[in-house]
Amino acid sequence: MPFTESFFLINLFANRPNYHINPFSLYVKFFKLYSLNRFYKTNFEFIREMSTDKKDHPEILKWASSDGEFRRKDSSFRSTISKNPNATYSAEKDRYHLYISWACPWAHRTVIVRALKGLDNVIGLSVVDYFMGEKGWKFSTPEETPGAIPDNINNAQYIRELYFKTDPNYEGRFTVPVLWDKKTQTIVNNESSEIIRIFNDAFDDLTSTTKGITYYPENLRTKIDEINEWVYNTVNNGVYKCGFATTQEAYNRNIEPLFESLDRLEDILSKNEFLVGDTFTEADIRLWTTIIRFDPVYHTHFKTNKKTIANDYPNILRWARQIYQIPKVADTVNMYHIKHHYYESHKQINPTGIVPINNGPDLAHPIIKPKNA
């Protein structure tokens, strides 16, 4: 009831002779009720705003579990694209759009395979700003952030809008990469390991120069899968387990397995050109996006400072340079976005936002095989 109407009724009843009511006590009771009403109204509005805010802006920057351990959650959208024209998601030119961050190693995999398979004119591309704030990945113009490519498909301001457009009740993280279907207006897949396999062969009938080129050859799949598994757990995800740990125990559990795996990789690459013999495969691509970020970011930012790639792993360095110098790969590397994303976005790790000067080893340097190779 509005304040003026309530005040009128109090005066009406207080001044009637048949009602033995003390006007002063009535006013006191009224103001108590009025104040209580204002309190509940204000606080319920606040609670409602908080719950809405929680739905719209989940705890994007809260990475570790209660025990201090970082546990990466599974991706939510896992559909595939088929050569079959009758499939729900069939391979068609200009039907799909890829959303990535130059900074993200998982998204980086997908844009490498997109480039190597000659899909630049088949699958569109948008690139988010390197900075990730409380609302997650945002879109910027190239004028605002060089290297960014706005979302001209959905005109979204944030990646999270794509997730809510696909599922209004979505409660997970708003990650990249995102493979979007313009026809059905939905996310097809947001799992990088599956997107690179989709790109590997699903669109072969739409390309002429790269048809038949595969980074997941059938005769090597068992070996590739085996390497992918331990590299993912201890290296790709291992650096994050160290960097996002919030207890010493969680950090200690993951730092040694990381360097044991790097030592193992160094040994493999001292004998082989690539991870699976002399064949360049997806196993190399999946590892490579972590390795090129190791010295300039993970070594300092994620406290993985026992060794560096440049000074302690000559065979890994040779291999990293060799892949960088494969045509089209270098074009997918934006070290400015990589460094500024990690050092500026992760305020819980680097509150000052200061970005170190080191860009890591020169990957364009001539490839010189180590003496023991």
Coordinates of C-alpha atoms in Angstrom, one line a residue:
M1 CA 0.0 0.0 0.0
P2 CA 1.4 3.4 -0.9
F3 CA 2.6 5.6 1.9
T4 CA 0.0 8.4 1.3
E5 CA -2.9 6.0 1.3
S6 CA -1.7 4.4 4.5
F7 CA -1.3 7.7 6.2
F8 CA -4.8 8.8 5.2
L9 CA -6.4 5.6 6.7
I10 CA -4.5 6.1 10.0
N11 CA -5.8 9.6 10.3
L12 CA -9.3 8.4 9.4
F13 CA -9.5 5.7 12.1
A14 CA -7.6 7.6 14.7
N15 CA -10.1 10.5 14.6
R16 CA -13.3 8.5 14.7
P17 CA -14.9 8.6 18.2
N18 CA -16.0 4.9 18.2
Y19 CA -12.4 3.7 17.8
H20 CA -10.4 4.0 21.1
I21 CA -7.0 4.0 19.5
N22 CA -4.0 6.0 20.6
P23 CA -3.0 7.9 17.4
F24 CA 0.7 8.0 18.5
S25 CA 0.9 4.2 19.0
L26 CA -0.8 3.7 15.7
Y27 CA 1.7 5.9 14.0
V28 CA 4.6 4.0 15.6
K29 CA 3.1 0.7 14.5
F30 CA 2.6 2.0 11.0
F31 CA 6.2 3.2 10.7
K32 CA 7.5 -0.1 12.0
L33 CA 5.5 -1.9 9.4
Y34 CA 6.5 0.6 6.7
S35 CA 10.2 0.2 7.6
L36 CA 9.9 -3.6 7.6
N37 CA 8.2 -3.5 4.3
R38 CA 10.9 -1.3 2.8
F39 CA 13.6 -3.6 4.3
Y40 CA 12.1 -6.8 2.8
K41 CA 11.4 -5.1 -0.5
T42 CA 14.9 -3.8 -0.8
N43 CA 16.6 -7.0 0.3
F44 CA 14.4 -9.3 -1.9
E45 CA 15.2 -7.1 -4.9
F46 CA 18.9 -7.4 -4.0
I47 CA 18.6 -11.2 -3.6
R48 CA 16.8 -11.4 -6.9
E49 CA 19.4 -9.4 -8.6
M50 CA 22.1 -11.5 -7.1
S51 CA 20.5 -14.8 -8.3
T52 CA 20.0 -13.3 -11.8
D53 CA 23.6 -12.2 -11.7
K54 CA 24.8 -15.6 -10.7
K55 CA 22.9 -17.1 -13.6
D56 CA 24.2 -14.6 -16.1
H57 CA 27.7 -14.4 -14.7
P58 CA 28.9 -17.7 -13.2
E59 CA 32.1 -17.7 -11.2
I60 CA 34.3 -17.5 -14.3
L61 CA 37.4 -16.6 -12.5
K62 CA 37.1 -19.2 -9.7
W63 CA 39.2 -22.0 -11.0
A64 CA 40.2 -24.3 -8.2
S65 CA 38.1 -26.7 -6.2
S66 CA 37.7 -26.4 -2.4
D67 CA 40.8 -28.6 -1.9
G68 CA 42.9 -26.3 -4.0
E69 CA 43.1 -28.6 -7.0
F70 CA 42.2 -27.4 -10.5
R71 CA 39.7 -29.9 -12.2
R72 CA 38.8 -29.1 -15.7
K73 CA 35.1 -29.7 -16.5
D74 CA 34.0 -31.6 -19.6
S75 CA 32.8 -29.7 -22.5
S76 CA 29.0 -29.6 -22.9
F77 CA 28.3 -29.7 -26.6
R78 CA 29.6 -32.7 -28.4
S79 CA 27.9 -33.1 -31.7
T80 CA 29.8 -33.8 -34.9
I81 CA 29.6 -32.9 -38.6
S82 CA 29.2 -35.5 -41.3
K83 CA 29.9 -35.8 -45.0
N84 CA 26.4 -37.4 -45.2
P85 CA 24.1 -34.7 -46.7
N86 CA 21.2 -36.1 -44.7
A87 CA 22.9 -35.7 -41.3
T88 CA 21.7 -33.2 -38.8
Y89 CA 25.0 -31.3 -39.2
S90 CA 26.2 -32.0 -42.7
A91 CA 29.4 -30.5 -44.2
E92 CA 28.4 -27.4 -46.2
K93 CA 30.4 -24.4 -47.2
D94 CA 29.7 -21.2 -45.2
R95 CA 27.3 -23.0 -42.8
Y96 CA 29.6 -23.1 -39.8
H97 CA 31.5 -20.5 -37.9
L98 CA 34.4 -20.9 -35.5
Y99 CA 34.8 -18.7 -32.4
I100 CA 38.3 -18.6 -30.9
S101 CA 40.8 -16.7 -28.8
W102 CA 44.4 -16.3 -30.1
A103 CA 45.4 -16.6 -26.4
C104 CA 43.7 -19.9 -25.6
P105 CA 45.8 -23.1 -26.4
W106 CA 42.7 -25.2 -26.8
A107 CA 41.2 -22.8 -29.3
H108 CA 44.6 -22.4 -31.0
R109 CA 44.5 -26.1 -32.0
T110 CA 41.3 -25.7 -34.0
V111 CA 42.5 -22.6 -35.9
I112 CA 45.7 -24.4 -36.9
V113 CA 43.9 -27.3 -38.4
R114 CA 41.4 -25.0 -40.0
A115 CA 44.4 -23.3 -41.7
L116 CA 46.3 -26.4 -42.6
K117 CA 43.2 -28.0 -44.1
G118 CA 42.5 -25.0 -46.2
L119 CA 39.1 -24.3 -44.6
D120 CA 39.5 -20.5 -44.4
N121 CA 36.9 -20.0 -47.1
V122 CA 34.7 -22.8 -45.9
I123 CA 34.3 -22.0 -42.1
G124 CA 34.1 -18.4 -40.9
L125 CA 36.1 -17.0 -38.0
S126 CA 35.6 -14.6 -35.1
V127 CA 38.3 -13.8 -32.5
V128 CA 37.5 -12.5 -29.0
D129 CA 39.4 -9.8 -27.1
Y130 CA 42.4 -11.2 -25.2
F131 CA 41.1 -9.8 -21.9
M132 CA 38.6 -12.0 -20.1
G133 CA 36.7 -10.3 -17.3
E134 CA 33.9 -11.3 -15.0
K135 CA 31.5 -11.8 -17.9
G136 CA 33.9 -14.0 -19.8
W137 CA 35.3 -13.6 -23.3
K138 CA 34.1 -10.4 -25.0
F139 CA 34.2 -9.2 -28.6
S140 CA 36.0 -6.1 -29.7
T141 CA 36.7 -4.4 -32.9
P142 CA 40.2 -4.5 -34.5
E143 CA 40.5 -0.8 -33.8
E144 CA 39.9 -1.4 -30.1
T145 CA 42.1 -4.6 -29.9
P146 CA 44.3 -5.4 -32.9
G147 CA 43.8 -9.0 -33.9
A148 CA 40.2 -9.2 -32.7
I149 CA 37.5 -10.1 -35.2
P150 CA 33.9 -9.2 -34.1
D151 CA 31.0 -11.5 -34.2
N152 CA 29.2 -10.6 -37.4
I153 CA 27.1 -13.7 -37.3
N154 CA 25.1 -13.3 -34.1
N155 CA 26.3 -9.8 -33.2
A156 CA 27.1 -11.0 -29.7
Q157 CA 29.0 -8.9 -27.3
Y158 CA 30.2 -11.8 -25.2
I159 CA 30.7 -15.5 -25.9
R160 CA 28.2 -16.4 -23.2
E161 CA 25.4 -15.1 -25.3
L162 CA 26.0 -18.0 -27.8
Y163 CA 25.7 -20.4 -24.9
F164 CA 22.4 -18.9 -23.7
K165 CA 21.1 -18.7 -27.2
T166 CA 21.7 -22.5 -27.5
D167 CA 20.5 -23.3 -24.0
P168 CA 18.8 -20.6 -22.0
N169 CA 19.3 -22.7 -18.8
Y170 CA 23.0 -23.3 -19.4
E171 CA 25.1 -23.2 -16.2
G172 CA 28.6 -24.2 -17.3
R173 CA 31.6 -22.1 -18.3
F174 CA 31.7 -20.0 -21.4
T175 CA 34.7 -21.4 -23.2
V176 CA 36.3 -21.2 -26.6
P177 CA 36.5 -22.7 -29.1
V178 CA 32.9 -22.7 -30.2
L179 CA 31.8 -24.3 -33.5
W180 CA 28.5 -22.7 -34.4
D181 CA 25.9 -23.8 -36.9
K182 CA 24.3 -20.8 -38.7
K183 CA 21.5 -22.9 -40.1
T184 CA 20.1 -24.2 -36.8
Q185 CA 21.4 -21.3 -34.7
T186 CA 23.2 -23.5 -32.2
I187 CA 26.5 -24.7 -30.8
V188 CA 27.6 -27.9 -32.6
N189 CA 30.7 -28.5 -30.5
N190 CA 32.9 -26.8 -28.0
E191 CA 35.5 -29.5 -27.4
S192 CA 38.7 -28.7 -29.2
S193 CA 39.9 -32.3 -29.5
E194 CA 36.7 -33.2 -31.4
I195 CA 36.6 -30.0 -33.5
I196 CA 40.1 -30.7 -34.9
R197 CA 39.0 -34.2 -35.9
I198 CA 35.9 -32.7 -37.6
F199 CA 38.1 -30.3 -39.5
N200 CA 40.5 -33.1 -40.3
D201 CA 38.2 -34.9 -42.7
A202 CA 34.5 -33.8 -42.6
F203 CA 35.0 -31.1 -45.2
D204 CA 37.4 -32.9 -47.6
D205 CA 34.8 -32.9 -50.4
L206 CA 34.7 -29.1 -50.2
T207 CA 38.5 -28.6 -50.6
S208 CA 40.7 -29.7 -53.4
T209 CA 44.3 -28.9 -52.3
T210 CA 44.1 -30.6 -48.9
K211 CA 41.7 -33.4 -49.6
G212 CA 43.1 -36.7 -48.2
I213 CA 45.7 -35.0 -46.0
T214 CA 45.1 -36.3 -42.5
Y215 CA 46.5 -35.5 -39.1
Y216 CA 44.9 -38.6 -37.6
P217 CA 46.0 -41.4 -40.0
E218 CA 44.3 -44.7 -39.3
N219 CA 47.5 -46.8 -39.0
L220 CA 48.8 -44.5 -36.2
R221 CA 45.6 -43.8 -34.2
T222 CA 46.4 -46.2 -31.4
K223 CA 49.8 -44.5 -30.8
I224 CA 48.4 -41.0 -31.3
D225 CA 45.6 -41.7 -28.7
E226 CA 48.1 -43.1 -26.2
I227 CA 50.3 -40.0 -26.5
N228 CA 47.4 -37.6 -26.4
E229 CA 46.2 -39.1 -23.1
W230 CA 49.3 -38.6 -21.0
V231 CA 50.2 -35.4 -22.6
Y232 CA 46.8 -33.9 -21.9
N233 CA 46.8 -35.0 -18.3
T234 CA 50.3 -33.9 -17.3
V235 CA 51.3 -31.2 -19.8
N236 CA 48.3 -29.5 -21.6
N237 CA 46.2 -29.6 -18.4
G238 CA 49.2 -30.0 -16.1
V239 CA 50.3 -26.4 -16.5
Y240 CA 46.9 -25.3 -15.4
K241 CA 46.8 -27.7 -12.5
C242 CA 50.0 -26.0 -11.3
G243 CA 49.0 -22.4 -12.1
F244 CA 45.5 -22.6 -10.7
A245 CA 46.4 -24.5 -7.6
T246 CA 45.4 -22.7 -4.4
T247 CA 47.3 -24.9 -1.9
Q248 CA 50.9 -26.0 -1.8
E249 CA 49.9 -29.6 -1.7
A250 CA 47.9 -29.3 -4.9
Y251 CA 50.8 -27.6 -6.6
N252 CA 53.3 -30.2 -5.4
R253 CA 51.1 -33.0 -6.7
N254 CA 51.2 -31.7 -10.3
I255 CA 54.6 -30.0 -10.8
E256 CA 56.7 -33.1 -10.9
P257 CA 54.5 -35.1 -13.3
L258 CA 54.6 -32.1 -15.6
F259 CA 58.4 -32.1 -15.8
E260 CA 58.6 -35.9 -15.9
S261 CA 56.5 -35.7 -19.1
L262 CA 58.5 -32.9 -20.6
D263 CA 61.6 -35.1 -20.0
R264 CA 59.9 -38.0 -21.7
L265 CA 58.9 -35.8 -24.6
E266 CA 62.5 -34.6 -24.9
D267 CA 63.6 -38.2 -25.1
I268 CA 61.1 -39.1 -27.8
L269 CA 62.0 -36.1 -29.9
S270 CA 65.7 -36.9 -29.6
K271 CA 64.9 -40.0 -31.6
N272 CA 62.0 -38.9 -33.8
E273 CA 61.2 -35.9 -36.0
F274 CA 57.7 -35.8 -34.5
L275 CA 55.9 -37.4 -31.6
V276 CA 54.8 -40.4 -33.7
G277 CA 57.9 -41.2 -35.8
D278 CA 58.4 -39.0 -38.8
T279 CA 54.7 -38.2 -39.3
F280 CA 53.3 -34.8 -38.3
T281 CA 50.0 -35.6 -36.6
E282 CA 47.3 -34.1 -34.3
A283 CA 49.4 -35.3 -31.3
D284 CA 52.0 -32.7 -32.3
I285 CA 49.4 -29.9 -32.8
R286 CA 47.8 -30.6 -29.4
L287 CA 51.2 -30.4 -27.6
W288 CA 52.6 -27.6 -29.6
T289 CA 50.1 -24.9 -28.5
T290 CA 51.1 -25.6 -24.9
I291 CA 54.9 -25.6 -25.6
I292 CA 55.0 -22.2 -27.3
R293 CA 53.3 -20.7 -24.3
F294 CA 55.6 -22.4 -21.8
D295 CA 58.5 -20.0 -21.5
P296 CA 56.7 -16.6 -22.0
V297 CA 53.7 -17.5 -19.8
Y298 CA 53.6 -20.7 -17.8
H299 CA 57.1 -20.7 -16.5
T300 CA 56.4 -17.4 -14.6
H301 CA 52.7 -17.0 -14.4
F302 CA 51.9 -20.7 -13.5
K303 CA 55.1 -21.2 -11.5
T304 CA 56.4 -24.0 -13.7
N305 CA 59.9 -22.6 -13.3
K306 CA 62.0 -25.7 -12.8
K307 CA 63.2 -25.6 -16.4
T308 CA 62.6 -23.7 -19.6
I309 CA 62.1 -24.9 -23.2
A310 CA 64.8 -22.6 -24.5
N311 CA 67.6 -23.7 -22.1
D312 CA 66.8 -27.2 -21.1
Y313 CA 64.9 -29.0 -23.9
P314 CA 66.8 -28.6 -27.1
N315 CA 64.9 -31.4 -29.0
I316 CA 61.5 -30.0 -28.0
L317 CA 62.8 -26.5 -29.1
R318 CA 63.9 -27.9 -32.5
W319 CA 60.5 -29.6 -32.9
A320 CA 58.6 -26.4 -31.9
R321 CA 60.5 -24.4 -34.5
Q322 CA 59.9 -27.0 -37.1
I323 CA 56.2 -26.8 -36.6
Y324 CA 56.1 -23.0 -36.4
Q325 CA 57.8 -22.9 -39.8
I326 CA 55.2 -25.1 -41.5
P327 CA 53.3 -22.8 -43.9
K328 CA 50.3 -21.1 -42.3
V329 CA 51.1 -22.1 -38.8
A330 CA 53.0 -18.9 -37.9
D331 CA 49.9 -16.9 -38.9
T332 CA 48.0 -18.4 -36.1
V333 CA 50.4 -17.2 -33.4
N334 CA 49.6 -13.9 -31.7
M335 CA 52.0 -13.6 -28.7
Y336 CA 50.6 -10.2 -27.7
H337 CA 47.2 -11.8 -27.1
I338 CA 48.7 -14.8 -25.4
K339 CA 50.8 -12.8 -22.9
H340 CA 48.3 -10.1 -22.2
H341 CA 45.4 -12.5 -21.7
Y342 CA 47.1 -14.5 -19.0
Y343 CA 48.9 -11.7 -17.2
E344 CA 46.0 -9.2 -17.3
S345 CA 43.0 -11.5 -16.9
H346 CA 44.1 -13.7 -14.0
K347 CA 44.0 -11.1 -11.3
Q348 CA 44.0 -13.8 -8.6
I349 CA 47.5 -14.8 -9.8
N350 CA 48.8 -11.5 -11.0
P351 CA 47.0 -8.6 -9.3
T352 CA 49.1 -5.9 -10.8
G353 CA 48.5 -7.0 -14.4
I354 CA 52.1 -6.3 -15.3
V355 CA 53.1 -8.2 -18.4
P356 CA 56.7 -9.6 -18.5
I357 CA 58.9 -8.8 -21.5
N358 CA 60.0 -12.3 -22.5
N359 CA 58.3 -13.7 -25.6
G360 CA 60.0 -17.1 -25.4
P361 CA 62.5 -18.6 -27.9
D362 CA 62.6 -17.3 -31.4
L363 CA 60.5 -19.8 -33.3
A364 CA 61.5 -18.4 -36.7
H365 CA 65.1 -19.1 -36.0
P366 CA 66.7 -21.6 -38.4
I367 CA 66.1 -25.2 -37.4
I368 CA 69.3 -26.7 -36.0
K369 CA 69.1 -30.3 -34.8
P370 CA 70.8 -30.8 -31.4
K371 CA 74.0 -32.9 -31.4
N372 CA 72.3 -35.9 -29.8
A373 CA 69.4 -35.9 -32.4

